[in-house]
mmCIF file of C-alpha atoms in Angstrom:
data_model
loop_
_atom_site.group_PDB
_atom_site.id
_atom_site.type_symbol
_atom_site.label_atom_id
_atom_site.label_comp_id
_atom_site.label_asym_id
_atom_site.label_seq_id
_atom_site.Cartn_x
_atom_site.Cartn_y
_atom_site.Cartn_z
ATOM 1 C CA UNK A 1 10.167 -48.885 -67.249
ATOM 2 C CA UNK A 2 10.008 -48.417 -71.019
ATOM 3 C CA UNK A 3 10.686 -45.079 -72.678
ATOM 4 C CA UNK A 4 7.229 -43.959 -73.823
ATOM 5 C CA UNK A 5 6.560 -42.767 -77.339
ATOM 6 C CA UNK A 6 6.231 -38.955 -77.626
ATOM 7 C CA UNK A 7 2.820 -37.958 -76.290
ATOM 8 C CA UNK A 8 1.264 -35.237 -74.176
ATOM 9 C CA UNK A 9 2.320 -35.573 -70.554
ATOM 10 C CA UNK A 10 0.551 -35.010 -67.304
ATOM 11 C CA UNK A 11 1.414 -31.577 -65.993
ATOM 12 C CA UNK A 12 3.793 -31.331 -63.051
ATOM 13 C CA UNK A 13 0.939 -30.274 -60.775
ATOM 14 C CA UNK A 14 -0.983 -33.422 -61.691
ATOM 15 C CA UNK A 15 1.986 -35.680 -60.994
ATOM 16 C CA UNK A 16 2.562 -34.027 -57.643
ATOM 17 C CA UNK A 17 -1.129 -34.356 -56.910
ATOM 18 C CA UNK A 18 -0.958 -38.094 -57.503
ATOM 19 C CA UNK A 19 2.028 -38.248 -55.166
ATOM 20 C CA UNK A 20 0.043 -36.510 -52.446
ATOM 21 C CA UNK A 21 1.830 -33.161 -52.615
ATOM 22 C CA UNK A 22 -0.354 -30.219 -51.738
ATOM 23 C CA UNK A 23 -0.861 -27.797 -54.587
ATOM 24 C CA UNK A 24 -3.130 -24.864 -55.236
ATOM 25 C CA UNK A 25 -3.439 -25.982 -58.852
ATOM 26 C CA UNK A 26 -6.076 -28.348 -60.251
ATOM 27 C CA UNK A 27 -5.481 -32.041 -59.649
ATOM 28 C CA UNK A 28 -5.214 -32.661 -63.396
ATOM 29 C CA UNK A 29 -3.946 -30.066 -65.824
ATOM 30 C CA UNK A 30 -4.561 -29.845 -69.549
ATOM 31 C CA UNK A 31 -2.356 -31.907 -71.843
ATOM 32 C CA UNK A 32 0.421 -29.986 -73.544
ATOM 33 C CA UNK A 33 2.501 -30.582 -76.645
ATOM 34 C CA UNK A 34 5.762 -32.508 -76.563
ATOM 35 C CA UNK A 35 8.824 -30.487 -75.559
ATOM 36 C CA UNK A 36 12.569 -31.024 -75.956
ATOM 37 C CA UNK A 37 14.068 -33.839 -73.883
ATOM 38 C CA UNK A 38 16.001 -31.381 -71.750
ATOM 39 C CA UNK A 39 12.725 -29.776 -70.672
ATOM 40 C CA UNK A 40 11.305 -33.174 -69.691
ATOM 41 C CA UNK A 41 14.461 -33.939 -67.703
ATOM 42 C CA UNK A 42 14.238 -30.615 -65.913
ATOM 43 C CA UNK A 43 10.636 -31.327 -64.993
ATOM 44 C CA UNK A 44 11.583 -34.782 -63.737
ATOM 45 C CA UNK A 45 14.426 -33.372 -61.665
ATOM 46 C CA UNK A 46 12.180 -30.752 -60.090
ATOM 47 C CA UNK A 47 9.643 -33.400 -59.067
ATOM 48 C CA UNK A 48 12.369 -35.689 -57.708
ATOM 49 C CA UNK A 49 13.880 -32.889 -55.622
ATOM 50 C CA UNK A 50 10.480 -32.196 -54.094
ATOM 51 C CA UNK A 51 10.138 -35.866 -53.186
ATOM 52 C CA UNK A 52 13.634 -35.915 -51.655
ATOM 53 C CA UNK A 53 12.500 -33.077 -49.441
ATOM 54 C CA UNK A 54 9.468 -35.132 -48.439
ATOM 55 C CA UNK A 55 11.309 -38.284 -47.356
ATOM 56 C CA UNK A 56 12.525 -36.411 -44.264
ATOM 57 C CA UNK A 57 13.340 -38.886 -41.527
ATOM 58 C CA UNK A 58 12.021 -41.970 -43.322
ATOM 59 C CA UNK A 59 13.613 -45.316 -42.604
ATOM 60 C CA UNK A 60 14.845 -47.622 -45.372
ATOM 61 C CA UNK A 61 11.577 -49.554 -45.800
ATOM 62 C CA UNK A 62 9.657 -46.308 -46.274
ATOM 63 C CA UNK A 63 12.300 -44.991 -48.670
ATOM 64 C CA UNK A 64 12.019 -48.133 -50.822
ATOM 65 C CA UNK A 65 8.217 -47.805 -50.898
ATOM 66 C CA UNK A 66 8.351 -44.132 -51.832
ATOM 67 C CA UNK A 67 10.937 -44.820 -54.535
ATOM 68 C CA UNK A 68 8.692 -47.498 -56.020
ATOM 69 C CA UNK A 69 5.699 -45.174 -55.937
ATOM 70 C CA UNK A 70 7.513 -42.302 -57.644
ATOM 71 C CA UNK A 71 8.975 -44.661 -60.242
ATOM 72 C CA UNK A 72 5.517 -45.990 -61.057
ATOM 73 C CA UNK A 73 3.797 -42.612 -61.238
ATOM 74 C CA UNK A 74 6.512 -40.397 -62.672
ATOM 75 C CA UNK A 75 9.136 -42.731 -64.103
ATOM 76 C CA UNK A 76 6.667 -44.632 -66.257
ATOM 77 C CA UNK A 77 5.334 -41.325 -67.578
ATOM 78 C CA UNK A 78 8.646 -39.630 -68.341
ATOM 79 C CA UNK A 79 10.655 -42.726 -69.272
ATOM 80 C CA UNK A 80 14.258 -42.121 -70.347
ATOM 81 C CA UNK A 81 14.080 -38.482 -69.272
ATOM 82 C CA UNK A 82 13.338 -39.609 -65.722
ATOM 83 C CA UNK A 83 16.327 -41.980 -65.815
ATOM 84 C CA UNK A 84 18.573 -39.237 -67.223
ATOM 85 C CA UNK A 85 17.500 -36.805 -64.502
ATOM 86 C CA UNK A 86 18.369 -39.351 -61.808
ATOM 87 C CA UNK A 87 21.726 -40.103 -63.450
ATOM 88 C CA UNK A 88 22.567 -36.408 -63.357
ATOM 89 C CA UNK A 89 21.529 -36.078 -59.718
ATOM 90 C CA UNK A 90 23.521 -39.152 -58.682
ATOM 91 C CA UNK A 91 26.578 -37.780 -60.491
ATOM 92 C CA UNK A 92 26.245 -34.513 -58.556
ATOM 93 C CA UNK A 93 26.569 -36.428 -55.279
ATOM 94 C CA UNK A 94 23.365 -36.247 -53.201
ATOM 95 C CA UNK A 95 23.760 -34.492 -49.870
ATOM 96 C CA UNK A 96 22.293 -37.194 -47.638
ATOM 97 C CA UNK A 97 22.306 -40.966 -47.319
ATOM 98 C CA UNK A 98 18.521 -40.988 -47.672
ATOM 99 C CA UNK A 99 18.720 -39.105 -50.961
ATOM 100 C CA UNK A 100 21.376 -41.493 -52.270
ATOM 101 C CA UNK A 101 19.268 -44.544 -51.428
ATOM 102 C CA UNK A 102 16.081 -42.986 -52.794
ATOM 103 C CA UNK A 103 17.669 -42.037 -56.125
ATOM 104 C CA UNK A 104 19.472 -45.351 -56.500
ATOM 105 C CA UNK A 105 16.333 -47.373 -55.789
ATOM 106 C CA UNK A 106 14.456 -45.477 -58.481
ATOM 107 C CA UNK A 107 17.299 -45.734 -60.977
ATOM 108 C CA UNK A 108 17.567 -49.517 -60.897
ATOM 109 C CA UNK A 109 13.856 -49.602 -61.761
ATOM 110 C CA UNK A 110 14.716 -47.853 -65.028
ATOM 111 C CA UNK A 111 16.367 -48.862 -68.269
ATOM 112 C CA UNK A 112 20.028 -49.086 -69.332
ATOM 113 C CA UNK A 113 21.252 -48.973 -65.754
ATOM 114 C CA UNK A 114 24.959 -48.346 -65.171
ATOM 115 C CA UNK A 115 25.201 -50.367 -61.981
ATOM 116 C CA UNK A 116 28.790 -49.312 -61.324
ATOM 117 C CA UNK A 117 27.827 -45.634 -61.258
ATOM 118 C CA UNK A 118 24.790 -46.318 -59.104
ATOM 119 C CA UNK A 119 26.959 -48.281 -56.664
ATOM 120 C CA UNK A 120 29.571 -45.513 -56.514
ATOM 121 C CA UNK A 121 26.830 -43.017 -55.707
ATOM 122 C CA UNK A 122 25.446 -45.212 -52.915
ATOM 123 C CA UNK A 123 28.841 -46.106 -51.396
ATOM 124 C CA UNK A 124 29.167 -42.969 -49.196
ATOM 125 C CA UNK A 125 25.915 -43.942 -47.465
ATOM 126 C CA UNK A 126 27.760 -46.940 -46.000
ATOM 127 C CA UNK A 127 29.391 -44.461 -43.652
ATOM 128 C CA UNK A 128 26.099 -42.929 -42.470
ATOM 129 C CA UNK A 129 25.895 -42.267 -38.729
ATOM 130 C CA UNK A 130 22.444 -43.830 -38.723
ATOM 131 C CA UNK A 131 23.305 -47.533 -38.793
ATOM 132 C CA UNK A 132 19.900 -48.446 -40.189
ATOM 133 C CA UNK A 133 20.669 -46.332 -43.262
ATOM 134 C CA UNK A 134 24.244 -47.615 -43.415
ATOM 135 C CA UNK A 135 22.937 -51.183 -43.282
ATOM 136 C CA UNK A 136 20.447 -50.434 -46.056
ATOM 137 C CA UNK A 137 23.302 -49.121 -48.207
ATOM 138 C CA UNK A 138 25.376 -52.249 -47.524
ATOM 139 C CA UNK A 139 22.438 -54.507 -48.389
ATOM 140 C CA UNK A 140 21.700 -52.499 -51.545
ATOM 141 C CA UNK A 141 25.292 -52.838 -52.762
ATOM 142 C CA UNK A 142 25.188 -56.553 -52.085
ATOM 143 C CA UNK A 143 21.948 -56.871 -54.026
ATOM 144 C CA UNK A 144 23.228 -55.122 -57.169
ATOM 145 C CA UNK A 145 26.734 -56.569 -56.830
ATOM 146 C CA UNK A 146 26.238 -59.333 -59.431
ATOM 147 C CA UNK A 147 25.265 -56.668 -61.995
ATOM 148 C CA UNK A 148 28.432 -54.580 -61.493
ATOM 149 C CA UNK A 149 30.795 -55.580 -64.293
ATOM 150 C CA UNK A 150 33.530 -53.016 -63.566
ATOM 151 C CA UNK A 151 36.167 -54.932 -61.580
ATOM 152 C CA UNK A 152 37.840 -51.789 -60.268
ATOM 153 C CA UNK A 153 34.548 -50.562 -58.829
ATOM 154 C CA UNK A 154 33.866 -53.964 -57.284
ATOM 155 C CA UNK A 155 37.331 -53.980 -55.715
ATOM 156 C CA UNK A 156 36.933 -50.464 -54.289
ATOM 157 C CA UNK A 157 33.511 -51.287 -52.871
ATOM 158 C CA UNK A 158 34.813 -54.500 -51.306
ATOM 159 C CA UNK A 159 37.672 -52.580 -49.660
ATOM 160 C CA UNK A 160 35.213 -50.057 -48.232
ATOM 161 C CA UNK A 161 32.997 -52.802 -46.870
ATOM 162 C CA UNK A 162 35.971 -54.624 -45.361
ATOM 163 C CA UNK A 163 36.946 -51.427 -43.553
ATOM 164 C CA UNK A 164 33.443 -51.232 -42.086
ATOM 165 C CA UNK A 165 33.447 -54.949 -41.195
ATOM 166 C CA UNK A 166 36.614 -54.419 -39.125
ATOM 167 C CA UNK A 167 35.327 -51.294 -37.379
ATOM 168 C CA UNK A 168 34.901 -52.289 -33.744
ATOM 169 C CA UNK A 169 32.832 -49.158 -33.124
ATOM 170 C CA UNK A 170 30.146 -50.271 -35.595
ATOM 171 C CA UNK A 171 27.227 -52.487 -34.703
ATOM 172 C CA UNK A 172 27.686 -56.242 -34.983
ATOM 173 C CA UNK A 173 24.908 -56.809 -37.524
ATOM 174 C CA UNK A 174 26.242 -53.987 -39.695
ATOM 175 C CA UNK A 175 29.757 -55.394 -39.574
ATOM 176 C CA UNK A 176 28.560 -58.886 -40.457
ATOM 177 C CA UNK A 177 26.525 -57.537 -43.388
ATOM 178 C CA UNK A 178 29.542 -55.559 -44.573
ATOM 179 C CA UNK A 179 31.747 -58.672 -44.434
ATOM 180 C CA UNK A 180 29.192 -60.638 -46.438
ATOM 181 C CA UNK A 181 28.973 -57.800 -48.951
ATOM 182 C CA UNK A 182 32.743 -57.686 -49.314
ATOM 183 C CA UNK A 183 32.788 -61.454 -49.822
ATOM 184 C CA UNK A 184 30.288 -61.144 -52.676
ATOM 185 C CA UNK A 185 31.863 -58.137 -54.354
ATOM 186 C CA UNK A 186 35.543 -58.832 -53.863
ATOM 187 C CA UNK A 187 38.006 -61.114 -55.513
ATOM 188 C CA UNK A 188 41.083 -63.042 -54.481
ATOM 189 C CA UNK A 189 42.562 -61.668 -51.273
ATOM 190 C CA UNK A 190 39.433 -59.673 -50.488
ATOM 191 C CA UNK A 191 37.360 -62.852 -50.351
ATOM 192 C CA UNK A 192 39.959 -64.385 -48.032
ATOM 193 C CA UNK A 193 39.873 -61.306 -45.767
ATOM 194 C CA UNK A 194 36.074 -61.248 -45.678
ATOM 195 C CA UNK A 195 35.997 -64.930 -44.828
ATOM 196 C CA UNK A 196 38.512 -64.337 -42.045
ATOM 197 C CA UNK A 197 36.370 -61.570 -40.541
ATOM 198 C CA UNK A 198 33.318 -63.836 -40.578
ATOM 199 C CA UNK A 199 35.345 -66.686 -39.082
ATOM 200 C CA UNK A 200 36.523 -64.372 -36.304
ATOM 201 C CA UNK A 201 32.900 -63.525 -35.540
ATOM 202 C CA UNK A 202 31.985 -67.199 -35.295
ATOM 203 C CA UNK A 203 34.945 -68.051 -33.077
ATOM 204 C CA UNK A 204 34.678 -65.027 -30.817
ATOM 205 C CA UNK A 205 34.065 -65.460 -27.102
ATOM 206 C CA UNK A 206 31.616 -62.550 -27.372
ATOM 207 C CA UNK A 207 28.139 -64.108 -27.821
ATOM 208 C CA UNK A 208 26.906 -61.080 -29.763
ATOM 209 C CA UNK A 209 29.673 -61.569 -32.328
ATOM 210 C CA UNK A 210 28.912 -65.274 -32.672
ATOM 211 C CA UNK A 211 25.226 -64.499 -33.158
ATOM 212 C CA UNK A 212 25.956 -62.053 -35.988
#
């Protein structure tokens, strides 16, 4: 998503219309002159908040699709201001796991991504009560892991995933994914611990653990 050169933008009502949001305004509004970056960021943030409200009870696959759609329609139009708005919202600490995943998925579609900050914003979603969302967060962290250069962040994430991998109350598939994530993100002793957890799964007398 490249930062576009200054040009008239689609009005907010038009962008929401493209996203399928009901509005009493015309589908396409008149072009308007360029405004300060802060105004563009505020517009982006307002649109994003409306979309967060719309994702409701969506599962991960639907969240990824919606994030891709919003990135294509709004992110490509607003460019760096869209990225900056998401960065600010991630830094605030989204209220739900769905919001964290939605914002993070859009942000990695943008430019100049700080993967460590994105990962830190997603990390709390690993503890979501909905294991489908928790699993999506684990998988997301594993996917962006190679791009996280901050060793301290990688270590902290690996520790969090190891804690989940050892949680007997969590689902087997979630625990196995967490162990794999810790193996990829961690270093030294964390890799050894993750390997041990996976080995325990394979050697367990519980068939569900072996199958994980």
